[in-house]
Amino acid sequence: MFRPERSLSSSPGPRLDGAALALGASRLPLYSGAMHYWRAEPSRWEATLTELRHLGLPLVETYVPWDIHERAAGEFDFGESDPRLDLGAFLDTAERVGLYVFLRPGPHINAELTRFGIPERVIYDRACQAWSPRQNPVILGFPPQMFPVPSYVSHAFHEEVMRWFAALAPHVVPRLYPRGPVVLLQVDNEASFYFRNGPFDQDYHPDALVAWAEFLEEKYGDLSRLNEAHRRAYPSFREAFPPQRFLGQRAEDLVLYLDWAEFQERVITHSIARFREGMESLGMRGVPFVHNVPLGEGGLPLNLPALNEVVDIVGLDYYHAAREYPTIKRRSLYLSGSVELPYAPEMGVGAPPWFTPLSTQDSLFCALCALAFGVRGFNLYMAVDRDRWYGAPIDGRGTPRIEAGLWKHLLLALQRVGFADLKRRTPIALLIPREYARLSRVTHLLGPISPSTLEAMGGTPVDASREDSFGFEAPIQVLWWHHLATIAEALDRAGLPYAYVDSEAPLERLRRFSVVFAPTYEFVARARQQKLKELERLGVRVVYGPTQPTLDEEMKPHPFASLDEDSRQAFASAEEADRLIASLRSEFDLHCPFPTSPSVVESVVHEDAHGPRLLFVINPSGQAQRAKVTLPEAMLLDDLLHPEEIRATREAEIDLAPLSCRVFRLERDPLARHLHSQPPSPHSEPHRD
Amino acid sequence: MISPELRFEGFDARAWTNLLSLFFPGVVECSGNAERGAEIGALEGESASGSLFVIVDEERRVLQAFHSSRGRVRGLSHLGEESLESLCRAHASTRIVVLREGAMEELSERMAMRMQRGDDYLSQWLIVLRSWREMQDEGSIQVWPRGFSHFPLPTPNQARVLLDWFLPQNRVLLAVLWDKGTPWTALALHRGKEAIDLVAGPDLISLWTGPLGGDWRRDYRVITRAISRSLAPVHLGFFGEVSTLQHLLQHPTPGAWARAVTIRDLIVYPTPPYIPMILGADLARALGRSSAAWFASRPLPKVFSPLQRRVSQWFEAPSVESK
């Protein structure tokens, strides 16, 4: 049903068109499901893929495991010995069944494989390993066996990866669209230094030290400038050794550490770019490239906008229990604000056994909330069950489980309403200041229990940042997060839609907002200052503060004068934040699209050119709620997931089970115009998704 | 304990969360959202929950303190002579971990230096625990309550001997639970040559057993035979209603387990030698408790009161005073 006609003549390859994939004249919504071919019997591939298609998924996603295919150093099996490893046959089967393919060949794939799918000989090659400050391997504690993680900078590792890609390419290249079904390729997986991303965990590999020197040379140009910035007397760039622990005491000391944090982000971005170039050089090109970011992105050495320049889609992975609603919301708002195509390369359906236990309700609630707050496409991971996983809607033998019906219903509904083409209007942006996020990382005190680990475990990435103020008025590395949280809470109370935007997002993204909140303290990166000024010049209201900046990121005096002083806001309490929001509300005619009560319930509206089309009503509390939603006019609310319609003139009453989300298709209701009052809700039992 | 080639298969979300809910009910069932980000000081009167983490420098100046579910903790600037226990109580926490700055990095380096290629997961964890203990002894890590930290750590060989005794090579540990006659969850653990190499769930188990009769007190033999035929001989099997097991786990009164097994509310089959020993100990505890209660209730001269009290405490029986 999703499969567009192939138009081999004119199509140069798939390209992104909004939140869909344009294949010739057709558009493919980005809904896929994961199946691991090497973990299933080839005799069951076709039946399983057929079930996956019946679920309403137009694409199947699979990793390609390097370690499994490499039987001995340099010797690969793509089905010659073991039919389970016949990648080509699997791709051909998918095509025969009518599925497109999203292929993820690593090198890192995790997939709960021992050593994350990288051959043991590579993992234990010292030249390929990441190095700790004391030149030890960097051990990752994942079950069922801890292992030393590879280095993203090691040339030896990259050469090994190229040999893997070279072995893989003959099986993939002939099957790239339009000749075959492969329409998306992913580069690596959850590139976050293999979850060992404490600020000084790694990488002190000799190749990394060279890259660090090159980074400094590129950034500072001449040595004297570097020495002035770092308050050091390096004899040469090559002798500018990276910091091994945080020793800063004053503001001037911070520059070295901020550079280290920036360098780590660049390592990931450059490495992903290098992997992509390697794939392209071997013919694996002409389709969009994807990269996925794991949980805890707020504390990761990752720069989403920079990554989005080296791959076409950067998405976030979602594995959340329903009780983690605030995190699901914040992450989705960040993704939708910071990248062009908000996509979830792994929307968890089930989980590995050593992860937080997730029920089917958790997975569905998480997916619905992510969609509510801006995610436009997703890959159900896993759609087909397999070793070291539980909870997929299709079991390991290809039989749909009872919960498959829920996902099928959702997928069909999303398709029916054209969800990929809807928009959530967000006039307000909350800027995530990258220089402060870097400061939070380098002042983190728990080493390998990194900021992102804390965030993924339900904390915040600044929880373990030191409280020192370094001569500033207060600890910026902690306060910026709480400052943004205060604004977000005030906006939530006012019911005003907003998004988080990475401060390194291009100006083009930021200028779409009417109001931009930009936390500022004593120092602000020059590039961000410039961007804020430019935004103000373009008519965007920039609300900065609480502090008037006087320094740049090198802690050199730098006037911040040209921004409107009236726009600086220092609010210490929730009440002051509420007053600020109220004044902006009237000034910019901001309004809550569908006011909802009680306040614990949230509503989110998605619209097209003709107006509101979809309404999400979310109950994140642990108690059942009867929500009242004020409508702009008489409307028919058609529940997408349950057979129920609600007609209302001005106010709809909606029953919500604890931790649930309901989705309604909105239609103007001419019939209801003649009603004087809203009829009683036809249902008595609360629904739970 | 677990093989690098471990397989885990055959669970849907319900079967897996059901299984975990028996042992970690809080993790599976907790609902609602923890209020985070609140800057808290001491919380007098609040019930204790979560862990308090405090990171200090060499002079025990507090660099950061945060609570695992309530976030940042204000008002702690220096750790003086106060006990960790009192600090823990003052911040309404069940546990406190005090780390000297750099302790986690040090732990990580020690682990990396000691681990060898080929170490299994058990050996690796023992290295982590040994390194942790060392650092506790050096004072760079402090934890309250100390829990099992007084117990000596086994060597990998000792741990393997223990595993051999509990679940020998090529044997299966099986547990199947029903909820009012409907299968609720199931688990089969297979011990390979060195370690556990298969964790099988209900989907896989039902493949081996085929359709069942519907009466679990009869079906357990069918299941045991099917597993023995398809996988390996069952060394120990638990079968019963989930409500029975939940009650036993939540209220392990002396003799309750022995009683449940005796009246077949819980079927243990086959029964390796250590099971009668454990049930016997449970029974002895129950007998001791009854005897102690009887002894405590005897009107004896006052001179026996301390003895009556001691016996009551020993067997957790009602004391003389409560009588």
Short mmCIF file of C-alpha atoms in Angstrom, two decimals, chain B residues 2-312:
data_model
loop_
_atom_site.label_atom_id
_atom_site.label_comp_id
_atom_site.label_asym_id
_atom_site.label_seq_id
_atom_site.Cartn_x
_atom_site.Cartn_y
_atom_site.Cartn_z
CA ILE B 2 27.21 -15.73 31.75
CA SER B 3 28.80 -16.85 28.54
CA PRO B 4 30.02 -14.35 25.91
CA GLU B 5 27.84 -16.38 23.53
CA LEU B 6 24.78 -15.95 25.75
CA ARG B 7 21.43 -16.31 23.98
CA PHE B 8 18.31 -14.66 25.33
CA GLU B 9 15.14 -15.48 23.42
CA GLY B 10 11.44 -16.03 23.60
CA PHE B 11 10.05 -13.23 25.75
CA ASP B 12 7.33 -10.82 24.83
CA ALA B 13 7.19 -7.58 26.81
CA ARG B 14 4.60 -8.89 29.22
CA ALA B 15 6.42 -12.11 30.06
CA TRP B 16 9.70 -10.28 30.67
CA THR B 17 8.25 -7.43 32.75
CA ASN B 18 6.19 -9.98 34.70
CA LEU B 19 9.33 -11.91 35.51
CA LEU B 20 11.25 -8.81 36.58
CA SER B 21 8.35 -7.52 38.65
CA LEU B 22 8.79 -10.50 40.98
CA PHE B 23 12.25 -9.39 41.97
CA PHE B 24 12.28 -5.64 41.18
CA PRO B 25 8.69 -4.50 41.63
CA GLY B 26 9.67 -0.84 41.99
CA VAL B 27 11.48 -0.74 38.67
CA VAL B 28 8.64 -2.22 36.69
CA GLU B 29 5.62 -0.78 38.39
CA CYS B 30 6.61 2.72 39.39
CA SER B 31 4.46 5.30 37.71
CA GLY B 32 4.22 9.06 37.67
CA ASN B 33 7.12 11.40 37.24
CA ALA B 34 9.80 12.07 39.76
CA GLU B 35 10.05 15.78 40.34
CA ARG B 36 13.58 16.63 39.34
CA GLY B 37 15.61 19.75 39.35
CA ALA B 38 14.27 20.93 42.68
CA GLU B 39 17.12 22.28 44.70
CA ILE B 40 16.74 20.70 48.06
CA GLY B 41 18.35 21.00 51.40
CA ALA B 42 17.72 18.72 54.30
CA LEU B 43 14.35 17.02 54.12
CA GLU B 44 13.17 16.45 57.63
CA GLY B 45 10.33 14.02 57.92
CA GLU B 46 10.37 12.88 54.29
CA SER B 47 10.49 9.13 53.79
CA ALA B 48 13.89 7.90 52.66
CA SER B 49 14.37 7.00 49.02
CA GLY B 50 17.08 6.96 46.37
CA SER B 51 20.80 7.56 46.69
CA LEU B 52 22.75 10.63 47.68
CA PHE B 53 26.02 11.17 45.83
CA VAL B 54 28.61 13.53 47.23
CA ILE B 55 31.87 14.33 45.48
CA VAL B 56 34.57 15.86 47.64
CA ASP B 57 38.14 17.04 47.20
CA GLU B 58 41.16 16.06 49.31
CA GLU B 59 40.06 18.42 52.10
CA ARG B 60 36.53 16.97 51.96
CA ARG B 61 35.17 20.18 50.52
CA VAL B 62 31.97 19.30 48.67
CA LEU B 63 32.35 19.85 44.92
CA GLN B 64 28.89 18.59 44.06
CA ALA B 65 26.07 16.70 45.72
CA PHE B 66 23.01 15.31 44.05
CA HIS B 67 20.21 12.93 44.77
CA SER B 68 19.43 10.16 42.31
CA SER B 69 15.79 11.21 41.91
CA ARG B 70 15.60 14.73 43.32
CA GLY B 71 18.61 16.22 41.59
CA ARG B 72 20.97 18.86 42.86
CA VAL B 73 21.41 19.17 46.64
CA ARG B 74 22.28 22.58 48.08
CA GLY B 75 23.70 23.46 51.43
CA LEU B 76 26.45 20.87 51.70
CA SER B 77 29.78 22.64 51.60
CA HIS B 78 32.05 20.44 53.66
CA LEU B 79 31.93 16.92 55.02
CA GLY B 80 33.06 17.04 58.60
CA GLU B 81 33.03 14.37 61.22
CA GLU B 82 29.35 13.57 60.94
CA SER B 83 28.59 9.96 60.12
CA LEU B 84 27.44 8.99 56.66
CA GLU B 85 24.40 7.46 58.28
CA SER B 86 23.27 10.78 59.77
CA LEU B 87 23.96 12.58 56.49
CA CYS B 88 21.93 9.98 54.66
CA ARG B 89 19.03 10.39 57.06
CA ALA B 90 19.22 14.17 56.95
CA HIS B 91 18.77 14.01 53.18
CA ALA B 92 16.04 11.40 53.25
CA SER B 93 18.10 8.90 51.27
CA THR B 94 18.44 5.17 51.62
CA ARG B 95 22.08 5.16 50.58
CA ILE B 96 24.99 7.56 50.42
CA VAL B 97 28.07 7.35 48.23
CA VAL B 98 30.94 9.74 48.92
CA LEU B 99 33.55 9.84 46.18
CA ARG B 100 36.82 11.66 46.24
CA GLU B 101 37.36 13.68 43.07
CA GLY B 102 38.90 11.44 40.42
CA ALA B 103 37.83 8.20 42.14
CA MET B 104 35.79 6.94 39.19
CA GLU B 105 38.61 7.69 36.76
CA GLU B 106 41.02 5.81 39.04
CA LEU B 107 38.64 2.85 39.21
CA SER B 108 38.40 2.80 35.45
CA GLU B 109 42.18 2.80 35.01
CA ARG B 110 42.66 0.00 37.54
CA MET B 111 40.04 -2.12 35.80
CA ALA B 112 41.66 -1.56 32.43
CA MET B 113 45.10 -2.51 33.73
CA ARG B 114 43.88 -5.75 35.30
CA MET B 115 41.50 -7.13 32.70
CA GLN B 116 42.85 -9.69 30.29
CA ARG B 117 41.61 -10.73 26.90
CA GLY B 118 39.51 -13.84 27.40
CA ASP B 119 38.26 -12.96 30.88
CA ASP B 120 34.61 -13.86 31.21
CA TYR B 121 31.99 -11.50 32.59
CA LEU B 122 32.19 -12.97 36.09
CA SER B 123 35.97 -12.55 36.24
CA GLN B 124 35.61 -9.03 34.90
CA TRP B 125 33.07 -8.10 37.56
CA LEU B 126 35.24 -9.56 40.28
CA ILE B 127 38.05 -7.29 39.07
CA VAL B 128 35.72 -4.31 39.27
CA LEU B 129 34.59 -5.25 42.78
CA ARG B 130 38.13 -5.87 43.98
CA SER B 131 39.24 -2.49 42.64
CA TRP B 132 36.23 -0.85 44.28
CA ARG B 133 37.05 -2.53 47.62
CA GLU B 134 40.65 -1.37 47.38
CA MET B 135 39.52 2.17 46.89
CA GLN B 136 37.13 1.89 49.79
CA ASP B 137 40.02 0.73 51.94
CA GLU B 138 42.07 3.68 50.72
CA GLY B 139 39.24 6.04 51.65
CA SER B 140 38.55 7.45 48.19
CA ILE B 141 35.15 5.76 48.09
CA GLN B 142 32.78 5.59 51.06
CA VAL B 143 29.40 3.95 51.02
CA TRP B 144 26.69 3.65 53.65
CA PRO B 145 25.14 1.23 54.34
CA ARG B 146 28.09 -1.02 53.62
CA GLY B 147 25.86 -3.93 52.60
CA PHE B 148 27.95 -6.92 51.53
CA SER B 149 31.22 -5.08 51.64
CA HIS B 150 32.33 -6.97 54.76
CA PHE B 151 32.05 -10.30 52.97
CA PRO B 152 35.18 -11.61 51.28
CA LEU B 153 35.03 -11.70 47.49
CA PRO B 154 35.34 -15.13 45.94
CA THR B 155 37.93 -15.91 43.32
CA PRO B 156 36.62 -16.75 39.85
CA ASN B 157 37.33 -20.43 40.56
CA GLN B 158 35.42 -20.38 43.82
CA ALA B 159 32.49 -18.73 42.07
CA ARG B 160 32.56 -21.43 39.41
CA VAL B 161 32.56 -24.19 42.02
CA LEU B 162 29.50 -22.55 43.56
CA LEU B 163 27.82 -22.43 40.15
CA ASP B 164 28.70 -26.11 39.55
CA TRP B 165 26.96 -26.99 42.79
CA PHE B 166 23.93 -24.82 42.08
CA LEU B 167 23.51 -25.66 38.40
CA PRO B 168 25.90 -28.26 36.94
CA GLN B 169 27.09 -28.29 33.34
CA ASN B 170 24.52 -29.03 30.68
CA ARG B 171 21.62 -28.74 33.10
CA VAL B 172 18.61 -26.45 33.16
CA LEU B 173 17.01 -24.36 35.84
CA LEU B 174 13.34 -23.94 35.06
CA ALA B 175 10.58 -21.75 36.49
CA VAL B 176 7.04 -21.60 35.12
CA LEU B 177 4.35 -19.47 36.73
CA TRP B 178 0.65 -19.27 36.09
CA ASP B 179 -1.94 -16.66 36.96
CA LYS B 180 -5.19 -18.41 37.77
CA GLY B 181 -4.26 -21.20 35.42
CA THR B 182 -3.08 -18.96 32.58
CA PRO B 183 0.67 -18.97 31.80
CA TRP B 184 2.12 -15.77 33.31
CA THR B 185 5.82 -16.10 32.69
CA ALA B 186 8.46 -18.77 32.28
CA LEU B 187 12.21 -18.98 32.35
CA ALA B 188 14.71 -21.67 31.44
CA LEU B 189 18.38 -21.10 32.20
CA HIS B 190 20.80 -23.46 30.50
CA ARG B 191 24.25 -23.98 31.96
CA GLY B 192 26.77 -24.68 29.24
CA LYS B 193 30.32 -25.84 29.80
CA GLU B 194 31.51 -22.73 31.57
CA ALA B 195 28.54 -20.49 32.24
CA ILE B 196 24.88 -19.77 31.55
CA ASP B 197 24.57 -19.72 27.77
CA LEU B 198 20.79 -19.60 27.22
CA VAL B 199 17.96 -17.67 28.83
CA ALA B 200 14.76 -18.93 27.24
CA GLY B 201 11.33 -17.37 27.67
CA PRO B 202 7.77 -18.62 27.26
CA ASP B 203 7.72 -18.45 23.43
CA LEU B 204 10.67 -20.79 23.16
CA ILE B 205 9.54 -23.04 26.01
CA SER B 206 6.09 -23.45 24.46
CA LEU B 207 7.76 -24.47 21.20
CA TRP B 208 9.42 -27.33 23.04
CA THR B 209 6.40 -28.35 25.08
CA GLY B 210 3.63 -27.97 22.53
CA PRO B 211 0.07 -27.42 23.79
CA LEU B 212 -0.49 -28.04 27.49
CA GLY B 213 -3.44 -29.51 29.33
CA GLY B 214 -4.38 -26.48 31.37
CA ASP B 215 -3.81 -27.90 34.86
CA TRP B 216 -0.40 -26.78 35.97
CA ARG B 217 -0.17 -29.40 38.71
CA ARG B 218 -0.12 -31.98 35.91
CA ASP B 219 1.51 -29.91 33.17
CA TYR B 220 4.74 -29.40 35.08
CA ARG B 221 5.83 -32.98 34.33
CA VAL B 222 5.12 -32.50 30.62
CA ILE B 223 7.14 -29.30 30.62
CA THR B 224 10.04 -30.85 32.49
CA ARG B 225 10.16 -33.81 30.13
CA ALA B 226 9.94 -31.58 27.05
CA ILE B 227 12.78 -29.35 28.24
CA SER B 228 14.92 -32.36 29.12
CA ARG B 229 14.30 -33.79 25.67
CA SER B 230 14.81 -30.58 23.68
CA LEU B 231 17.46 -28.74 25.66
CA ALA B 232 19.07 -30.57 28.58
CA PRO B 233 18.01 -32.38 31.77
CA VAL B 234 16.25 -30.11 34.23
CA HIS B 235 18.21 -29.81 37.45
CA LEU B 236 15.74 -27.68 39.36
CA GLY B 237 12.22 -26.61 38.48
CA PHE B 238 9.73 -24.26 40.16
CA PHE B 239 6.07 -24.38 39.22
CA GLY B 240 3.12 -22.59 40.75
CA GLU B 241 0.68 -19.73 40.80
CA VAL B 242 2.28 -16.31 40.69
CA SER B 243 0.21 -15.13 43.66
CA THR B 244 1.77 -17.89 45.79
CA LEU B 245 5.28 -16.93 44.80
CA GLN B 246 4.61 -13.21 45.26
CA HIS B 247 3.26 -13.89 48.74
CA LEU B 248 6.29 -15.99 49.62
CA LEU B 249 8.70 -13.35 48.34
CA GLN B 250 6.94 -10.52 50.14
CA HIS B 251 6.21 -12.39 53.39
CA PRO B 252 8.92 -14.98 53.88
CA THR B 253 7.74 -16.00 57.34
CA PRO B 254 9.55 -18.99 58.81
CA GLY B 255 8.16 -22.19 57.38
CA ALA B 256 6.09 -20.53 54.67
CA TRP B 257 8.21 -21.93 51.83
CA ALA B 258 8.33 -25.40 53.35
CA ARG B 259 4.57 -25.33 53.82
CA ALA B 260 3.90 -24.16 50.25
CA VAL B 261 6.02 -27.00 48.89
CA THR B 262 4.49 -29.59 51.22
CA ILE B 263 0.90 -28.79 50.24
CA ARG B 264 1.90 -28.42 46.56
CA ASP B 265 1.03 -24.74 46.29
CA LEU B 266 4.51 -24.60 44.84
CA ILE B 267 5.97 -27.60 43.09
CA VAL B 268 9.72 -28.00 43.14
CA TYR B 269 10.70 -30.71 40.70
CA PRO B 270 13.27 -32.10 40.20
CA THR B 271 14.75 -31.38 43.60
CA PRO B 272 18.54 -31.12 43.82
CA PRO B 273 20.08 -31.94 47.22
CA TYR B 274 20.36 -28.33 48.35
CA ILE B 275 16.61 -27.76 48.12
CA PRO B 276 15.66 -30.18 50.95
CA MET B 277 18.47 -28.58 52.98
CA ILE B 278 17.05 -25.11 52.42
CA LEU B 279 13.48 -26.22 53.09
CA GLY B 280 14.64 -28.10 56.15
CA ALA B 281 16.32 -24.97 57.46
CA ASP B 282 13.10 -23.04 56.81
CA LEU B 283 11.13 -25.65 58.71
CA ALA B 284 13.63 -25.61 61.57
CA ARG B 285 13.28 -21.82 61.70
CA ALA B 286 9.49 -22.19 61.93
CA LEU B 287 9.77 -24.79 64.66
CA GLY B 288 12.23 -22.65 66.53
CA ARG B 289 9.91 -19.68 66.26
CA SER B 290 6.94 -21.62 67.60
CA SER B 291 9.03 -23.04 70.41
CA ALA B 292 10.43 -19.62 71.24
CA ALA B 293 6.94 -18.14 71.30
CA TRP B 294 5.82 -20.92 73.59
CA PHE B 295 8.87 -20.41 75.81
CA ALA B 296 8.36 -16.64 75.88
CA SER B 297 4.76 -17.03 76.95
CA ARG B 298 5.63 -19.29 79.93
CA PRO B 299 5.20 -17.63 83.30
CA LEU B 300 8.75 -18.17 84.53
CA PRO B 301 10.58 -16.43 87.38
CA LYS B 302 11.93 -12.99 86.48
CA VAL B 303 15.45 -14.27 86.42
CA PHE B 304 14.64 -16.04 83.12
CA SER B 305 13.35 -12.90 81.41
CA PRO B 306 16.66 -12.04 79.67
CA LEU B 307 16.88 -15.60 78.36
CA GLN B 308 13.27 -15.50 77.17
CA ARG B 309 13.98 -12.20 75.41
CA ARG B 310 17.17 -13.49 73.78
CA VAL B 311 15.42 -16.63 72.48
CA SER B 312 12.52 -14.55 71.13
#
